[in-house]
Amino acid sequence: MGVFMRILTVLYILASVECYKFENTLGHIKPKASPDVQSVAVQQLIQRILHQKALKFSVNVDPQFLVDNKEAFKVFKDRKGIINIVGTSGVAAATGFHHYLKYFCNAHISWEVSQLELPEELPAANITISFNDRFRYYQNTCTTSYSFVWWDWQRWEKHIDWMALNSYNFVLAFNGQEAIWERVYKKLNFSQKDIDEHFTGPAFLSWLRMGNMRGWGGPLSSAWHERSIWLQKKILERMRSLGMIPILPAFAGHLPRAIKRIYPDVNVTKMDIWNNFNDTYCCPYFLDPTEPLFKVIGKMFLEEQIKEFGTDHVYNCDSFNEVDPPTTALNYLSNVGKSIYGAMTESDPDAVWIMQGWLFVHSFFFWTPNRVKALLTSVPNGKMIILDLQSEEFPQFDRLQQYFGQPYIWCMLHDFGGTLGMFGSASIVNENVIKARNQENSTMIGTGLTPEGINQNYVIYDLMSESAWRKEPSDLQQWFRNYTIRRYGKVNEDIIRAWQVLKDSVYNFRGLDRMRGKYSITWTPSLDINIWTWYNYSDVFDAWDIFVQNAQELQDSPAFSHDLVDLTRQALQINGDIYYKKIIAAFKAKDYERFYVESRIFKNIFDDLETILSTDKAFLLGPWIESAKKCANNSKERDLFEFNARNQITLWGPNGEIINYANKQWSGIVAKYYKPRWDLFIAAMNASLAKDIPFNEKKVKANMFREVEEPFTFDRSIFPIEPTGNPVQAAKEIHRKWGVHYRKVHPKELEKFVGGNNRREPLVSLIKK
Ligand SMILES: *[C@@H]1O[C@H](CO)[C@@H](O)[C@H](O)[C@H]1NC(C)=O
Ligand SMILES: *[C@@H]1O[C@H](CO)[C@@H](O)[C@H](O)[C@H]1NC(C)=O
Ligand SMILES: *[C@@H]1O[C@H](CO)[C@@H](O)[C@H](O)[C@H]1NC(C)=O
Ligand SMILES: *[C@@H]1O[C@H](CO)[C@@H](O)[C@H](O)[C@H]1NC(C)=O
Ligand SMILES: *[C@@H]1O[C@H](CO)[C@@H](O)[C@H](O)[C@H]1NC(C)=O
Ligand SMILES: *[C@@H]1O[C@H](CO)[C@@H](O)[C@H](O)[C@H]1NC(C)=O
Ligand SMILES: *[C@@H]1O[C@H](CO)[C@@H](O)[C@H](O)[C@H]1NC(C)=O
Ligand SMILES: *[C@@H]1O[C@H](CO)[C@@H](O)[C@H](O)[C@H]1NC(C)=O
Ligand SMILES: *[C@@H]1O[C@H](CO)[C@@H](O)[C@H](O)[C@H]1NC(C)=O
């Protein structure tokens, strides 16, 4: 670099000092691809989305195009009718393109469905928008396992496009790391057997990586490693060409058990048991970060990884996710921080450490402010980034005093385990991001999405993503109106009203209860499932009525059809909870007649649920299993991967260690798993009532495990990957049956109605068999 260029660079860096916080420590974290490469990448992205219409768009990536010293995009239509997009990076330009689609063309792109009916004559525009923060982060360390695990390149390509369109420039890239580890382990003289008993199967890698478990669902084959490396390289290349910063993993301290044989004198501790996994599958060893060997292995890993994938200098490392450090001594915690960061800088002097702040929520009592301070301030200020992982419900930045000066990112976690129930915290997301940024001495440097699983409740992710640029909270009434119009490509005032109802009910959660997809139909049958919700069931039924009434008019919209299925699913899920309570009440009252009637109705829910879900591709079990099988290299592996896929969404562990956690309301699993479970349970309740013998729940559950749950994971029957039936027809029929109930009844008052004869008759008459 010439002297002149150097001066220019210094001036450039100085000039940007007051724009974003922490420029002195994070200024080097920026796109590596040239502006030309980024422009071409965005032009190709537009081509993938709009095909020949893409010719009407022109993209120019210009890193100097700052607005108030901040990254920005500009969209305007020129005299020749071309839509010009200027952005400070590829991601900025892609966001500008998406903004134009959303706010000028009323188009919509979501995970499952899109609405891209653009006007023949592209509307005029002339807007410039700057980004609030430099970083928009995406992914939870669990998303890889719950959502992405079986994806091929095609699916990844589409999703990387989605990331760019929604402004995400700071994203995890986690494929292929076990392949790198295998090389490192071999250099350290671990045998193949040592490695095989360590690696989990693909569906459980997230928890291997965080040291929670080992071996379950494994081992991994060399074909899997090759595929992962190949995929990772394609992903990285695409992300970088769009101007994203991919975040790679670093060594967190977790090692195969054999470390103790190879280094008998080194201080390692067995990790604590996590979620009752037994010794075969739990507790890898944890190499104390203060041991000299920590740096040696950390360096070996990073060097091997950089050799294969290059680096953008940001590394994720979570040493104590859901497992506490062995001691509370402040100087120990401080040494841990120093060692982890030291191992990174040993091979990359420009390293920045990014950590999920989940431990501060999960182990709230361990991580007192003093201890957090000891850990965080051991790393040079501004060289560590904390993901405030569930800011919409359990923000920690206040309790932990802006992370004692370290930068953090405000993240919406929203979903656990990829479960499907409707919920979200729209008003909190809308307001609190901005409040947090404007706090005195705020160290917030970005916004993020950290869902454990995607493909549900898209609306809330669309809203949160806009916090990248919104300076003021949006008018939610108007925002939901706009969303509805974009999504369905039509102005239908009834449907707009239905979405307003959803906005004020399912999408306005403000409580502190933990949302974990606990609904009676998908939970393990039991006499005491704790059903709760924060909204009035009647709100969902009101919205459902409107959807069904307007179905004819909107049936050509794939997004509407998707949402009609989703709302019908939600209404059935609620009916499940309602009838669950009735069954239990009847059982406890030993009212055989009522038990018989209510349980018959309850069982009917599963058939209708199966019917409606089978009409939409997004709600099928088949694609999940078939995509798993496609990743396999041979029949034995195909079998193992299918087992991985089936086990994760049901038993989650050999003995139901985290049973139901990642449950899915999908066609296939409803009929072959959830329904048989309840059939068995209800039959046992019935027998107990009929014979007046005590009900042994433990024994029933053991039967259920043997007869339904475990067999489902070993079963190899094939499920459709394409939908069947007509969603509108199915929704209408189901609505006729289930839509008449519980107007304006708060769930808390439900008990009052249990047993009462409140409009049950019309329903029962429809359930013939
Ligand atoms: C866009 O708006 C800016 C000021 O708001 C104006 O200077 C510029 O000429 C406009 N450009 C076009 C192409 O209309
Ligand atoms: C691995 O084994 C080789 C050959 O026995 C030995 O030379 C080397 O030092 C060992 N490496 C480690 C890290 O123990
Ligand atoms: C299986 O893996 C081997 C070696 O990694 C590879 O040569 C072969 O092409 C793979 N076969 C399939 C069907 O993927
Ligand atoms: C090993 O590490 C633990 C936790 O850091 C510490 O308490 C213990 O004293 C260490 N043991 C040895 C032998 O260094
Ligand atoms: C752990 O559970 C698995 C599956 O149930 C079993 O095969 C294994 O023997 C158990 N291991 C231990 C140490 O109990
Ligand atoms: C912000 O920082 C200043 C300077 O360190 C300090 O005096 C002030 O109390 C801080 N404000 C808050 C709300 O922490
Ligand atoms: C809704 O869309 C209109 C028209 O594009 C726009 O002017 C308005 O700002 C949007 N409102 C919100 C809250 O997004
Ligand atoms: C539920 O409905 C009742 C009665 O209409 C109303 O008072 C209450 O505010 C509603 N609760 C919620 C959370 O919407
Ligand atoms: C309930 O148990 C009785 C007596 O064993 C049996 O006749 C009846 O078919 C059972 N009903 C159901 C729904 O299982």
Coordinates of N, CA and C and ligand atoms in Angstrom, one line a residue, residues 592 596 603 683 686-687 690-691, ligand 9:
Y592 N -68.0 -41.1 34.0 CA -67.6 -42.0 32.8 C -68.3 -41.5 31.6
Y596 N -66.3 -40.2 28.3 CA -66.4 -40.9 27.0 C -66.7 -39.9 25.9
K603 N -60.1 -36.8 20.5 CA -59.3 -37.7 19.6 C -59.6 -37.2 18.1
A683 N -57.1 -44.7 26.5 CA -57.5 -46.1 26.7 C -57.2 -46.5 28.2
N686 N -59.6 -44.8 30.5 CA -60.8 -45.4 30.4 C -60.9 -46.7 31.2
A687 N -59.8 -47.5 31.0 CA -59.8 -48.8 31.7 C -59.8 -48.5 33.2
A690 N -63.4 -47.5 34.0 CA -64.4 -48.6 33.9 C -64.2 -49.7 35.0
K691 N -62.9 -49.9 35.3 CA -62.7 -51.0 36.3 C -62.6 -50.5 37.7
Ligands
LIG9 C1 -63.6 -48.3 27.8 O1 -63.5 -49.4 28.6 C2 -64.6 -50.3 28.4 C3 -64.5 -51.4 29.4 O2 -63.3 -52.0 29.3 C4 -64.7 -50.7 27.0 O3 -65.9 -51.5 26.8 C5 -64.8 -49.5 26.1 O4 -64.8 -49.9 24.7 C6 -63.7 -48.6 26.4 N1 -63.9 -47.4 25.6 C7 -62.9 -46.8 25.0 C8 -63.3 -45.5 24.3 O5 -61.8 -47.2 25.0

